[in-house]
mmCIF file of C-alpha atoms (C1' of nucleotides) in Angstrom:
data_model
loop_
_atom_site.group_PDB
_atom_site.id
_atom_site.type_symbol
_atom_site.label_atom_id
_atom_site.label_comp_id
_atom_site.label_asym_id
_atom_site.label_seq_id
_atom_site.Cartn_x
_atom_site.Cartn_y
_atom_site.Cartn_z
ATOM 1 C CA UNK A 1 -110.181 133.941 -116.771
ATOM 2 C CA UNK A 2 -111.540 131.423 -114.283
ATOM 3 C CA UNK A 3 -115.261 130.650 -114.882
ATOM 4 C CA UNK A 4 -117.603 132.752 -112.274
ATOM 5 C CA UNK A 5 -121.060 131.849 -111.125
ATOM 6 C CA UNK A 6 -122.792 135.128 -110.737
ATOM 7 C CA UNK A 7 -125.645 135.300 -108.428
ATOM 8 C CA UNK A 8 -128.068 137.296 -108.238
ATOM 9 C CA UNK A 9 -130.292 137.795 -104.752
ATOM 10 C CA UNK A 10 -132.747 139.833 -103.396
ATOM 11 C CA UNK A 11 -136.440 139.864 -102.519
ATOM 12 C CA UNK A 12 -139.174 139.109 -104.513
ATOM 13 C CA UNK A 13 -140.692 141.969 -106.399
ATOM 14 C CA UNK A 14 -137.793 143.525 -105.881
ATOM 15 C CA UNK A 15 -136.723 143.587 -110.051
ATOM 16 C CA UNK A 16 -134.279 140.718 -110.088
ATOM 17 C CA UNK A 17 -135.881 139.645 -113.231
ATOM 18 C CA UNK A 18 -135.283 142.795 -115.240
ATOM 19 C CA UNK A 19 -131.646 143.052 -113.962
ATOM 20 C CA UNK A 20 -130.287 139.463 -114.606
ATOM 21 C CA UNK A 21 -131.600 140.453 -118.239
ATOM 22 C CA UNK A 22 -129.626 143.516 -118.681
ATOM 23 C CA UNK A 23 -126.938 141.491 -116.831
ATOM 24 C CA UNK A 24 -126.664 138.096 -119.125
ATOM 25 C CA UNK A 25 -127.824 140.515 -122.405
ATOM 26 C CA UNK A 26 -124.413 142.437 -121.743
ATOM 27 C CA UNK A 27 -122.178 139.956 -120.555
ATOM 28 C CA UNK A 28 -124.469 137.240 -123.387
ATOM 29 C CA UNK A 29 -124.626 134.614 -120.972
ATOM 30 C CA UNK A 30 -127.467 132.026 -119.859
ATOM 31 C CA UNK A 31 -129.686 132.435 -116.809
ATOM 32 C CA UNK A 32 -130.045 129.703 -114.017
ATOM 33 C CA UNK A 33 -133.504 130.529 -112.478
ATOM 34 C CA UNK A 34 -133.265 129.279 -108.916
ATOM 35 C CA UNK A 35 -137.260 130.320 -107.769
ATOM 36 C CA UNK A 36 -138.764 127.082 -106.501
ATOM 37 C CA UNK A 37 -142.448 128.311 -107.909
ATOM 38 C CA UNK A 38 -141.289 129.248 -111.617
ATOM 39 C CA UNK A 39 -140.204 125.741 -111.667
ATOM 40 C CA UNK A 40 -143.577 124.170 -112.277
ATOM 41 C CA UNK A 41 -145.009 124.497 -115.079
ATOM 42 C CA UNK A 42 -149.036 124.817 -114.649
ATOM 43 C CA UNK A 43 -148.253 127.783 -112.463
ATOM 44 C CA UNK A 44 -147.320 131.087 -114.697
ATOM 45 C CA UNK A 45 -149.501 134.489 -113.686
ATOM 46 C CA UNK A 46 -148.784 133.835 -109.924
ATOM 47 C CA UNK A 47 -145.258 133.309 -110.362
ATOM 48 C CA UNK A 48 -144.038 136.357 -111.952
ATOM 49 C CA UNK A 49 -142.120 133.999 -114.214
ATOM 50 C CA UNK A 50 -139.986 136.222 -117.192
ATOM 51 C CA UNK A 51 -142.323 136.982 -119.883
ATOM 52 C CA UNK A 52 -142.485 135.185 -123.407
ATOM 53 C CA UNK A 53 -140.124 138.020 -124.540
ATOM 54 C CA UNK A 54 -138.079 137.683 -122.187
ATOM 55 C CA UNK A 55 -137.329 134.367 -122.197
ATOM 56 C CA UNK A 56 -136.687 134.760 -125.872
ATOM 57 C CA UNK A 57 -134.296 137.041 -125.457
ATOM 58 C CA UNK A 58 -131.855 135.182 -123.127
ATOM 59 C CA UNK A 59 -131.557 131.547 -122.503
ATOM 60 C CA UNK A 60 -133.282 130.822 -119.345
ATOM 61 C CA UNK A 61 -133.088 127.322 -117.736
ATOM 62 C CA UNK A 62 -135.144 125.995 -115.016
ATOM 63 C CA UNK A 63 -138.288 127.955 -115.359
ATOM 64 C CA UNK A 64 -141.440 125.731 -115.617
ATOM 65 C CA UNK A 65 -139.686 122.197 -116.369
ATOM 66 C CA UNK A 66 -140.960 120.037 -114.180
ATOM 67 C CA UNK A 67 -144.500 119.021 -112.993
ATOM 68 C CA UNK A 68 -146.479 120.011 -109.692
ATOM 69 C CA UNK A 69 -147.340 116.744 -109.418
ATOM 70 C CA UNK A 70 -143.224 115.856 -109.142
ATOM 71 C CA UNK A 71 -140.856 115.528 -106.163
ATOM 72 C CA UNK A 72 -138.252 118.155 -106.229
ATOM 73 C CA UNK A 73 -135.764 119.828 -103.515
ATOM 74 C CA UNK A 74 -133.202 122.136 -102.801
ATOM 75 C CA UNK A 75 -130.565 118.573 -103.266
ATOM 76 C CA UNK A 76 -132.153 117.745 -106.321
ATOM 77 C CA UNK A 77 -131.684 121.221 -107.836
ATOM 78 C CA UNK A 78 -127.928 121.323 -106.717
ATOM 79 C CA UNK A 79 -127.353 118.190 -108.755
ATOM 80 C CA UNK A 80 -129.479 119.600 -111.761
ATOM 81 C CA UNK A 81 -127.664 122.518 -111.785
ATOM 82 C CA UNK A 82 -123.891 121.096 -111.313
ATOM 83 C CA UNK A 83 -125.213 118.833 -114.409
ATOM 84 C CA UNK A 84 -125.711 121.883 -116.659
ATOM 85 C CA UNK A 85 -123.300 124.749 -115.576
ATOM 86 C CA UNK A 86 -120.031 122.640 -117.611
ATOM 87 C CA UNK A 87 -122.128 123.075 -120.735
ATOM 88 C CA UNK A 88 -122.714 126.682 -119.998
ATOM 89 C CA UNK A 89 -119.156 127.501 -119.217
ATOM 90 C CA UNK A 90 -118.486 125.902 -122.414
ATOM 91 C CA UNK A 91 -119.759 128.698 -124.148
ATOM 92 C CA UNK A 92 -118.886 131.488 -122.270
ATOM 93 C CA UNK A 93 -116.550 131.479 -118.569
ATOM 94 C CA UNK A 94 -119.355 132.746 -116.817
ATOM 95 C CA UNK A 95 -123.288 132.104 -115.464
ATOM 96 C CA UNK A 96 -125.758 133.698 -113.917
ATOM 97 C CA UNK A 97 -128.135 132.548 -111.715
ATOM 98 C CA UNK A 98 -130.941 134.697 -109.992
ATOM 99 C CA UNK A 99 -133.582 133.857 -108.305
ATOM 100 C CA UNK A 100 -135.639 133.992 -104.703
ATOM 101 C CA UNK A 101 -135.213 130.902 -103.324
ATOM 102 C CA UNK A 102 -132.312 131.094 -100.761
ATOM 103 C CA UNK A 103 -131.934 127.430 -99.444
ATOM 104 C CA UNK A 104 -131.534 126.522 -103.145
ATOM 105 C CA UNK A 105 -129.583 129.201 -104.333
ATOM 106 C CA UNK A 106 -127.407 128.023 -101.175
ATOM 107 C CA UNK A 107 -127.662 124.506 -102.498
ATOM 108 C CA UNK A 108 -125.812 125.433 -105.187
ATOM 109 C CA UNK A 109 -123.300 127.633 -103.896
ATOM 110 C CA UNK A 110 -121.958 125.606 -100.668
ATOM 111 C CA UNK A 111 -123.897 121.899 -101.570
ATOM 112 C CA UNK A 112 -126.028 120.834 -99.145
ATOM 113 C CA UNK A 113 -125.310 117.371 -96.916
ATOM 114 C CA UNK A 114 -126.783 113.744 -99.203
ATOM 115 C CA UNK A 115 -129.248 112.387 -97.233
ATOM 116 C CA UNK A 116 -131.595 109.544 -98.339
ATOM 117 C CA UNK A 117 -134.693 110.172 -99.889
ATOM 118 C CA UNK A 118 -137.288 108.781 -97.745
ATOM 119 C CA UNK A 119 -140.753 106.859 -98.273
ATOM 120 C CA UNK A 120 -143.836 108.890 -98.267
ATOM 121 C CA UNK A 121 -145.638 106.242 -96.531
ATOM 122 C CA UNK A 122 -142.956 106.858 -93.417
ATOM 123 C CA UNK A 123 -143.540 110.624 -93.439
ATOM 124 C CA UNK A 124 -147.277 110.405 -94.180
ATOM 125 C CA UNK A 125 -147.113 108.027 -90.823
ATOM 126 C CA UNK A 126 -144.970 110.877 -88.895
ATOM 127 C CA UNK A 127 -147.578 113.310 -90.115
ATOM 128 C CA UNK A 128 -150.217 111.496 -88.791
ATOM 129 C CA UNK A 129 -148.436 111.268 -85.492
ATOM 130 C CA UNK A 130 -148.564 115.378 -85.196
ATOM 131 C CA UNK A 131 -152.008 115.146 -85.938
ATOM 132 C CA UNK A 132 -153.145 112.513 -83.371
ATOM 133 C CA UNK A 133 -150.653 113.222 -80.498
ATOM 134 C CA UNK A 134 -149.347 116.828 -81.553
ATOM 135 C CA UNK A 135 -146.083 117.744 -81.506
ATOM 136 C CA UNK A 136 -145.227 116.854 -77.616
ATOM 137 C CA UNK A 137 -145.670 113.311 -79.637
ATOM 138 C CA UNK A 138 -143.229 113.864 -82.134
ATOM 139 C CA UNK A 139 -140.451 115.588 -79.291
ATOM 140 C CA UNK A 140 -140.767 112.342 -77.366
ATOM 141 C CA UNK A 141 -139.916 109.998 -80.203
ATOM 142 C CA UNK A 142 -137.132 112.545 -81.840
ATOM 143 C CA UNK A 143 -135.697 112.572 -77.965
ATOM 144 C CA UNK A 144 -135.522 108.581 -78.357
ATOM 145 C CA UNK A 145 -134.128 108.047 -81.870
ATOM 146 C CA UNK A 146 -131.762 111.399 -82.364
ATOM 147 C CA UNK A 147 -131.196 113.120 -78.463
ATOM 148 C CA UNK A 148 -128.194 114.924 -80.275
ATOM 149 C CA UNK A 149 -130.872 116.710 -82.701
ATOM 150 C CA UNK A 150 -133.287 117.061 -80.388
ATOM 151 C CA UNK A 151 -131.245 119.324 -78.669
ATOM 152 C CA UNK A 152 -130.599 121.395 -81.476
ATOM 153 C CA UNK A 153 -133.879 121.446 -83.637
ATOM 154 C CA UNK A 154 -137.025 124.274 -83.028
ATOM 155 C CA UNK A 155 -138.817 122.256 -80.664
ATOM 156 C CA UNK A 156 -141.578 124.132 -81.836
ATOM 157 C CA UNK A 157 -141.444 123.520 -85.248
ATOM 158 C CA UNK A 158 -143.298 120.062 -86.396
ATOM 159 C CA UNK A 159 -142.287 120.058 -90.349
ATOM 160 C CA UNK A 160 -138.064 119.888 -88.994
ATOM 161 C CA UNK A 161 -139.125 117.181 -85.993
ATOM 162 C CA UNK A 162 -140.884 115.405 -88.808
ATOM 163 C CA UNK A 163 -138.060 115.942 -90.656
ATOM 164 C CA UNK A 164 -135.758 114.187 -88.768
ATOM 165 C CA UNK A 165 -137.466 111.451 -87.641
ATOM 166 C CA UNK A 166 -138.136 110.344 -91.207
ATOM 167 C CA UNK A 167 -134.756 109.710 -91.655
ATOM 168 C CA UNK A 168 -134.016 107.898 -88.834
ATOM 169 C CA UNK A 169 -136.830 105.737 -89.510
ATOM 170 C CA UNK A 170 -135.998 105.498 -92.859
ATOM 171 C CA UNK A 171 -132.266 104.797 -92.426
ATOM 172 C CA UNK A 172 -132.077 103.298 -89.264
ATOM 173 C CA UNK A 173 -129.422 106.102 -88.153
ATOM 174 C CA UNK A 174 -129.607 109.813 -86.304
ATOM 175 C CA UNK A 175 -130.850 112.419 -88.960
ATOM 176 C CA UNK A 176 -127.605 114.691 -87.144
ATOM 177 C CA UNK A 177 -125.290 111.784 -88.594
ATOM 178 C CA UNK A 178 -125.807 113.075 -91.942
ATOM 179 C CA UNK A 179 -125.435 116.947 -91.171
ATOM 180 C CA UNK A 180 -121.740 117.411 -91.912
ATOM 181 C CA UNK A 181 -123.012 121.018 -93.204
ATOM 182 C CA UNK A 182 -119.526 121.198 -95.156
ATOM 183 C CA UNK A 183 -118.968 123.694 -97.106
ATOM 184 C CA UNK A 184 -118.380 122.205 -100.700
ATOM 185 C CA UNK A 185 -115.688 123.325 -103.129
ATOM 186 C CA UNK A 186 -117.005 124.235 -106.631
ATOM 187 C CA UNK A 187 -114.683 124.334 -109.280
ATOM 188 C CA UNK A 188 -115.937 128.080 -110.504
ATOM 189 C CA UNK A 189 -115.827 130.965 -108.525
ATOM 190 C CA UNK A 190 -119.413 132.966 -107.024
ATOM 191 C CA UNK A 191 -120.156 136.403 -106.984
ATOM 192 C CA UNK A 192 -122.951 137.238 -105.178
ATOM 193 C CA UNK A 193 -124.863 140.381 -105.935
ATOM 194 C CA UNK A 194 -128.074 141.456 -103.305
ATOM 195 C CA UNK A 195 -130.379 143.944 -104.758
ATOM 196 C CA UNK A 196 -132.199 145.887 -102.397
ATOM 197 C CA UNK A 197 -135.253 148.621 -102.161
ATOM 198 C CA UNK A 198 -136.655 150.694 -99.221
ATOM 199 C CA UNK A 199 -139.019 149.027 -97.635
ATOM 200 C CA UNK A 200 -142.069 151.313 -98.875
ATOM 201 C CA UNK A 201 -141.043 150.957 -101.876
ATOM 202 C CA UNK A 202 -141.110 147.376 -102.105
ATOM 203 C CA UNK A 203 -144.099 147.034 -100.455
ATOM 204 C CA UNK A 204 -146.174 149.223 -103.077
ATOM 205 C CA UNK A 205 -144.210 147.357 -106.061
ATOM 206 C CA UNK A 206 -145.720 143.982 -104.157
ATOM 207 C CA UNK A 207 -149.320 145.576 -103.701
ATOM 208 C CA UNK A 208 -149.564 146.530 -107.362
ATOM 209 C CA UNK A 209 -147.715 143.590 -109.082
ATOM 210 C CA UNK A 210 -150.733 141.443 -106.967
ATOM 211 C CA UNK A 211 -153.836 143.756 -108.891
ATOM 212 C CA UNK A 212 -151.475 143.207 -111.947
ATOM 213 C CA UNK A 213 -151.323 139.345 -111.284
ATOM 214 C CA UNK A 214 -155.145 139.561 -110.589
ATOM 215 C CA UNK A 215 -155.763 141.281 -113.899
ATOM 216 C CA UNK A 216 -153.998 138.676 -115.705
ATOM 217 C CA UNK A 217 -156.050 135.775 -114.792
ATOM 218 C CA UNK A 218 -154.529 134.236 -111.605
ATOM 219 C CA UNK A 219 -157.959 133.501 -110.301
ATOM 220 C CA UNK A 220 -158.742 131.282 -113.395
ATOM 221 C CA UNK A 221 -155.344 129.991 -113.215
ATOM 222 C CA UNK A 222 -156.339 129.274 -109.281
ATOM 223 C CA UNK A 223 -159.767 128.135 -110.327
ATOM 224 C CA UNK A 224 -157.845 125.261 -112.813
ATOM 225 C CA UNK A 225 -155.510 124.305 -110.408
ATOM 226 C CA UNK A 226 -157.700 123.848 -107.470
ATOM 227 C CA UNK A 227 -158.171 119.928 -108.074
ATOM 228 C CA UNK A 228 -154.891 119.554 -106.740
ATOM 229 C CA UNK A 229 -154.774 122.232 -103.840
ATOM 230 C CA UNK A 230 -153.229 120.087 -101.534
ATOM 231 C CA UNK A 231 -150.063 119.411 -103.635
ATOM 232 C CA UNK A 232 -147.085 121.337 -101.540
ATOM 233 C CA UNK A 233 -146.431 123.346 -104.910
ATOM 234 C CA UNK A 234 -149.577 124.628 -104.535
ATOM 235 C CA UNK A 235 -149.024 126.099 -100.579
ATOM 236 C CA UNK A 236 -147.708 129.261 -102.544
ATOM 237 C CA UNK A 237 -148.669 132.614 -101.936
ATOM 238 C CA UNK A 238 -151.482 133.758 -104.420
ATOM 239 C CA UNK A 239 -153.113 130.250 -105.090
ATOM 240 C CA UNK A 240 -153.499 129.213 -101.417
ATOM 241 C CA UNK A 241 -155.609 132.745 -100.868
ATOM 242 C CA UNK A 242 -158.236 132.139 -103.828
ATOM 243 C CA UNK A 243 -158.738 128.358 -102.755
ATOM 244 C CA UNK A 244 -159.701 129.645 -98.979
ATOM 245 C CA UNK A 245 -162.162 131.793 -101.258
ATOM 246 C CA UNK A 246 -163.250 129.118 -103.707
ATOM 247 C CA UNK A 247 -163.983 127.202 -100.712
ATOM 248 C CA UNK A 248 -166.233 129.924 -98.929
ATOM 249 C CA UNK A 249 -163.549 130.660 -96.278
ATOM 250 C CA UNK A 250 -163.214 133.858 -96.873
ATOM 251 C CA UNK A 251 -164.429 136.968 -99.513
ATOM 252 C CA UNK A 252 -162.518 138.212 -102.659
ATOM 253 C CA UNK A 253 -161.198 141.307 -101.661
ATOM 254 C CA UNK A 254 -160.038 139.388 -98.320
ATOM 255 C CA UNK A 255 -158.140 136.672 -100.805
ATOM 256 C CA UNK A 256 -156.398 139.869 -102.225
ATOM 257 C CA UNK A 257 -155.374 141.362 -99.092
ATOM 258 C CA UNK A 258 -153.771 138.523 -97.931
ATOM 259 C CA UNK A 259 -152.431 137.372 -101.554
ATOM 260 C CA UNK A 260 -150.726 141.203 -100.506
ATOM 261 C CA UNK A 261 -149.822 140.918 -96.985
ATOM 262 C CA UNK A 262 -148.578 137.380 -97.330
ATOM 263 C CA UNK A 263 -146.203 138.011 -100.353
ATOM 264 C CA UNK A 264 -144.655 141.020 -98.214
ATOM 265 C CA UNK A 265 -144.238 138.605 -95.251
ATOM 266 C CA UNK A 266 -142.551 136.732 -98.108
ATOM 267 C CA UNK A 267 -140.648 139.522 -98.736
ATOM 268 C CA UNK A 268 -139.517 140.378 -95.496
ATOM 269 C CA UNK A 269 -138.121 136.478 -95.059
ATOM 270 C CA UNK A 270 -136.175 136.188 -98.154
ATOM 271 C CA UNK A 271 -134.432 139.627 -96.500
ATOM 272 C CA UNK A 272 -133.605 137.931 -93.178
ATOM 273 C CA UNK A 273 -132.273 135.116 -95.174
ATOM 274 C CA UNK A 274 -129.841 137.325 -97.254
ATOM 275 C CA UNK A 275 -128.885 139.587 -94.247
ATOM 276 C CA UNK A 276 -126.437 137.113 -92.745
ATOM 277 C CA UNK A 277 -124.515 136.261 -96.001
ATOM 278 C CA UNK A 278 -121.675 138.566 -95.885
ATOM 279 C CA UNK A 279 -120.544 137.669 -99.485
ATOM 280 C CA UNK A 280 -123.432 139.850 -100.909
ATOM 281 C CA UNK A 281 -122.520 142.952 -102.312
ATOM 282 C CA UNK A 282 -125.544 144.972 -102.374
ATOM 283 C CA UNK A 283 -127.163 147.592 -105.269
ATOM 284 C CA UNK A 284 -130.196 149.189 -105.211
ATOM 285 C CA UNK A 285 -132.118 147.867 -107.815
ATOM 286 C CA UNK A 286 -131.536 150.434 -110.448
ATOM 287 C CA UNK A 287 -127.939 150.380 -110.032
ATOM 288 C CA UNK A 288 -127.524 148.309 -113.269
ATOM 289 C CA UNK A 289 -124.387 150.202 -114.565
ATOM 290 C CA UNK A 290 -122.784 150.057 -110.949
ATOM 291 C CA UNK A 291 -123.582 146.037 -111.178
ATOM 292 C CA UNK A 292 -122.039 145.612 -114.660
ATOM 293 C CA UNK A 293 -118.876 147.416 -113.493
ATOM 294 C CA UNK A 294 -118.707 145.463 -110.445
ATOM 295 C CA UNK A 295 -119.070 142.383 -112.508
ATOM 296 C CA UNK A 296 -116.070 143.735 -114.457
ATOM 297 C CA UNK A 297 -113.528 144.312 -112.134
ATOM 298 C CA UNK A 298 -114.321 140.528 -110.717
ATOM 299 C CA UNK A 299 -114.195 138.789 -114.159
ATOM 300 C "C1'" G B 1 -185.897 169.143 -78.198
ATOM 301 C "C1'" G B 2 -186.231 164.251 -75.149
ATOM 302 C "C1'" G B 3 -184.026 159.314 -74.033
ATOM 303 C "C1'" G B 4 -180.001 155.794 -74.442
ATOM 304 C "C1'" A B 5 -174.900 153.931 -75.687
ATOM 305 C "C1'" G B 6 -169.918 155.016 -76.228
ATOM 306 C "C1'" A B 7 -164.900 157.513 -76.466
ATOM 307 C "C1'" U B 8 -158.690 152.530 -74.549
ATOM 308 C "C1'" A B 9 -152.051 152.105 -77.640
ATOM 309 C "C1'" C B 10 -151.060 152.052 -85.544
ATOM 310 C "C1'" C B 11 -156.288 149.602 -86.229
ATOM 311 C "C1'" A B 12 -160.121 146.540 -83.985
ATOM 312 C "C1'" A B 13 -161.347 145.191 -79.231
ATOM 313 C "C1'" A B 14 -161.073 143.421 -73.721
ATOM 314 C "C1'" G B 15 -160.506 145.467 -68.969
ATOM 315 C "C1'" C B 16 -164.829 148.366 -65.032
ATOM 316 C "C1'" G B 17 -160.876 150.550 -57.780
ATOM 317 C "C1'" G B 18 -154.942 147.937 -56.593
ATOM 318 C "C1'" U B 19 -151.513 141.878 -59.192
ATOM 319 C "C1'" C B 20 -152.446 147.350 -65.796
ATOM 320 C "C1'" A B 21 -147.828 149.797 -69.718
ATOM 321 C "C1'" A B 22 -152.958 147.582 -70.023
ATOM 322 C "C1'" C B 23 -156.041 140.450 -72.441
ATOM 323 C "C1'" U B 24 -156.751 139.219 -77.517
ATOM 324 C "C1'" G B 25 -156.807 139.702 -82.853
ATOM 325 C "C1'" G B 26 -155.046 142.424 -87.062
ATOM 326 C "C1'" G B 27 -151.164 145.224 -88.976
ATOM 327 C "C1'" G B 28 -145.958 146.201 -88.271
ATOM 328 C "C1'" C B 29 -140.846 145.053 -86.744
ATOM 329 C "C1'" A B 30 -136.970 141.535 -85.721
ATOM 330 C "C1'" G B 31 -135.186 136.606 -86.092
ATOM 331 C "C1'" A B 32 -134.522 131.064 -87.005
ATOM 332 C "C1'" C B 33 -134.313 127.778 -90.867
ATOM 333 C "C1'" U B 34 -130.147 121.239 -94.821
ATOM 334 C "C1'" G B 35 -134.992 118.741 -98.161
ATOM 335 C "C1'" U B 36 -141.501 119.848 -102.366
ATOM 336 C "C1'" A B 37 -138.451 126.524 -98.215
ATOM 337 C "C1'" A B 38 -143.635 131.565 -102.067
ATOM 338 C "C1'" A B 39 -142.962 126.470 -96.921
ATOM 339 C "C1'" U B 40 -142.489 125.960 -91.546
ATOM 340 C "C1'" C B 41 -141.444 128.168 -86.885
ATOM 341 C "C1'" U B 42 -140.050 131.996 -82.932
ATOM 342 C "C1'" G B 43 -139.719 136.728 -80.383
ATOM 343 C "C1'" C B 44 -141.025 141.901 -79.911
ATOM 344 C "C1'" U B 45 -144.644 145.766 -80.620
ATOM 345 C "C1'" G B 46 -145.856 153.527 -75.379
ATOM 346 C "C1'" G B 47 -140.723 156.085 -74.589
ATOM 347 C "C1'" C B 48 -135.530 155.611 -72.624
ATOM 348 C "C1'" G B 49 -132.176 151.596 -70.956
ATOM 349 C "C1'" A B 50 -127.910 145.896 -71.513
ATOM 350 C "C1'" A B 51 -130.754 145.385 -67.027
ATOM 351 C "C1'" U B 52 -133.115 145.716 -61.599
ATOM 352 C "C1'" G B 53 -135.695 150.164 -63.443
ATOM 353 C "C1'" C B 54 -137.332 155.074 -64.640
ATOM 354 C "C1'" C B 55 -140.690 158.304 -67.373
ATOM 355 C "C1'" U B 56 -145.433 159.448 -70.079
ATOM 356 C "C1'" U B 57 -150.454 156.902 -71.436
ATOM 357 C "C1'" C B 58 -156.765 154.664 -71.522
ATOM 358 C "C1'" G B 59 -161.444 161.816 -75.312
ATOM 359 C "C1'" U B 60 -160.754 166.391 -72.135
ATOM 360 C "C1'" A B 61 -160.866 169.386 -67.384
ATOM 361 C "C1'" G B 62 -161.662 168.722 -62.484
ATOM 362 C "C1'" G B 63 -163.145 165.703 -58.102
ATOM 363 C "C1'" U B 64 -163.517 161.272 -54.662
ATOM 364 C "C1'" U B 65 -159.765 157.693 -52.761
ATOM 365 C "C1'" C B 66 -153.893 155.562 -49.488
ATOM 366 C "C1'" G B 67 -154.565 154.160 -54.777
ATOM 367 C "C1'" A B 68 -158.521 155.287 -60.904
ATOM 368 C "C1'" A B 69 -158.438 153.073 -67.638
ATOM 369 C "C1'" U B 70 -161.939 151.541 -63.917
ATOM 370 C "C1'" C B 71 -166.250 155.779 -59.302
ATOM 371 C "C1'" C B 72 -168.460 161.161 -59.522
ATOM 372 C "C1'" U B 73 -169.126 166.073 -62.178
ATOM 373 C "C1'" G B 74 -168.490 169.617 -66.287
ATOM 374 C "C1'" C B 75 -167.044 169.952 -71.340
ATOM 375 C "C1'" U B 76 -166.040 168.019 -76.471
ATOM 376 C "C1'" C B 77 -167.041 164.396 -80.054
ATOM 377 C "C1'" U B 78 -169.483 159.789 -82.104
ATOM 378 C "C1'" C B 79 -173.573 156.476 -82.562
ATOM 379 C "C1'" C B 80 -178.737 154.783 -81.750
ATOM 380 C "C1'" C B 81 -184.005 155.579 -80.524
ATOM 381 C "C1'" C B 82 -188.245 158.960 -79.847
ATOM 382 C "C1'" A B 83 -189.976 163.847 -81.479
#
RNA sequence: GGGGAGAUACCAAAGCGGUCAACUGGGGCAGACUGUAAAUCUGCUGGCGAAUGCCUUCGUAGGUUCGAAUCCUGCUCUCCCCA
């Protein structure tokens, strides 16, 4: 039996969370949380991380271990998770990870190209370019030092112009010379599992896990954290709403519609992102017998 | 009872004789996406069609005009002011 990374997709809301349970409580193996906002630890109520009982249950790893304040990335998580997964397998041939965080959960899966990590000071100076010249600025100078990417990139899009001219600033070569975008070979296999939900449905789940969220504190837990609202960890649906309100931007109730609104957008992207991956094998969410088996017959 | 304002697509709201299937915003839908991705960005949004296009819309019924969401009249409804 050749050890099998099991991953679990879908959208958020959508009941991953209660399903990778049943799923590593059955099978009794670990879960790899791949959600790039349970990973700090000074956010909780906004994150929908697993509860304290739930984390008791089943080993969890990568839910609120690192800092807000810290540097992370979709690279840095591949490598984290490549450390730990030969210790898992150890103890039992197979893994699960679940989570809502495509590019990482890609990461993992097919690696994602080494590229330099670059000096703030460089992108805080690219930053300021879009700022003081906008991004017809940034096109000009991304024609000059990568014409191969400029071709390619969302002209329209400043953070991947930005993007790319860090690196060549910062390495003195193209930012396309270091997109091989080769697959990688992992030495355990991946089964990929999508769970899925008519749209209504998910939509109401979203609406009332927000008041649930809101009943549990996230404003204080917004209120604490909004010293350091302009940390990137902190652009995340449900804080970014109440610090528009703290600031006098907008009401309450409008901070609650859009914690709403904007978590369904959310929603809705995580689905485009899973669409295209035709290894997904998709359940509805209460499928969790039809998952198991599935698992099964792939062991 | 008298006077005034208004009824526009899912919602809000422009348009006030032709270039209007109708600005814009919201909401919705679809998509892109290799670095803090819960981010960032794009397209569509009356119906049918791959498309030139065709068909049905601007409260309602008529009228004026070559031509109306835009002008006139009746009706219905909403709002405001005076009694």
């Amino acid at each position: 039996m050749k050890k099998l990374l099991i991953v679990l997709a879908g959208p958020t809301c959508v009941g991953k969370t209660d399903v990778s349970i049943s799923i590593a409580g059955h099978f009794g193996c670990e879960i790899i949380s791949a959600d790039s906002r349970q990973f700090y630890r000074e956010m909780k109520t906004g994150t929908a991380v697993p509860s304290e009982g739930q984390l008791a249950e089943i080993k969890h790893h990568f839910i609120r271990f690192i800092s807000i304040n810290q540097y992370y990335s979709a690279s840095l998580f591949e490598h984290d998770v490549l450390k730990i997964l030969p210790g898992l397998f150890r103890k039992k041939n197979l893994a699960l990870m679940t989570g809502g965080s495509g590019l990482y959960m890609n990461a993992v899966c097919s690696g994602i190209d080494d590229i330099p990590d670059v000096d703030p000071v460089i992108r805080a100076k690219y930053l300021k370019k879009n700022k003081e010249e906008g991004i017809a600025g940034l096109r000009i100078a991304l024609k000059m030092l990568d014409p191969e990417h400029y071709d390619r990139v969302d002209l329209k899009n400043p953070k991947r112009i930005i993007r790319a001219l860090e690196i060549c600033e910062s390495t003195g070569r193209p930012y396309s010379s270091f997109l091989t975008k080769q697959k990688q070979e992992r030495d355990f296999r991946i089964l990929k599992i999508g769970l899925e939900m008519p749209r209504e449905e998910l939509y109401e789940r979203i609406n009332a896990r927000v008041d649930t969220m809101i009943e549990n504190g996230l404003e204080s837990e917004a209120h604490d954290l909004f010293v350091s609202r302009h940390l990137n960890a902190l652009n995340s649906v449900g804080y970014r709403e109440f610090f528009d309100y703290f600031e006098g931007k907008i009401t309450r109730d409008k901070a609650v519609e859009l914690i709403k609104r904007n978590t369904r957008r959310y929603a809705k992207r995580q689905m485009t992102w899973w669409a295209r991956d035709r290894e997904i094998k998709w359940f509805g969410a209460d499928e969790i017998a039809g998952i198991i088996s599935y698992i099964e017959m792939n062991l």
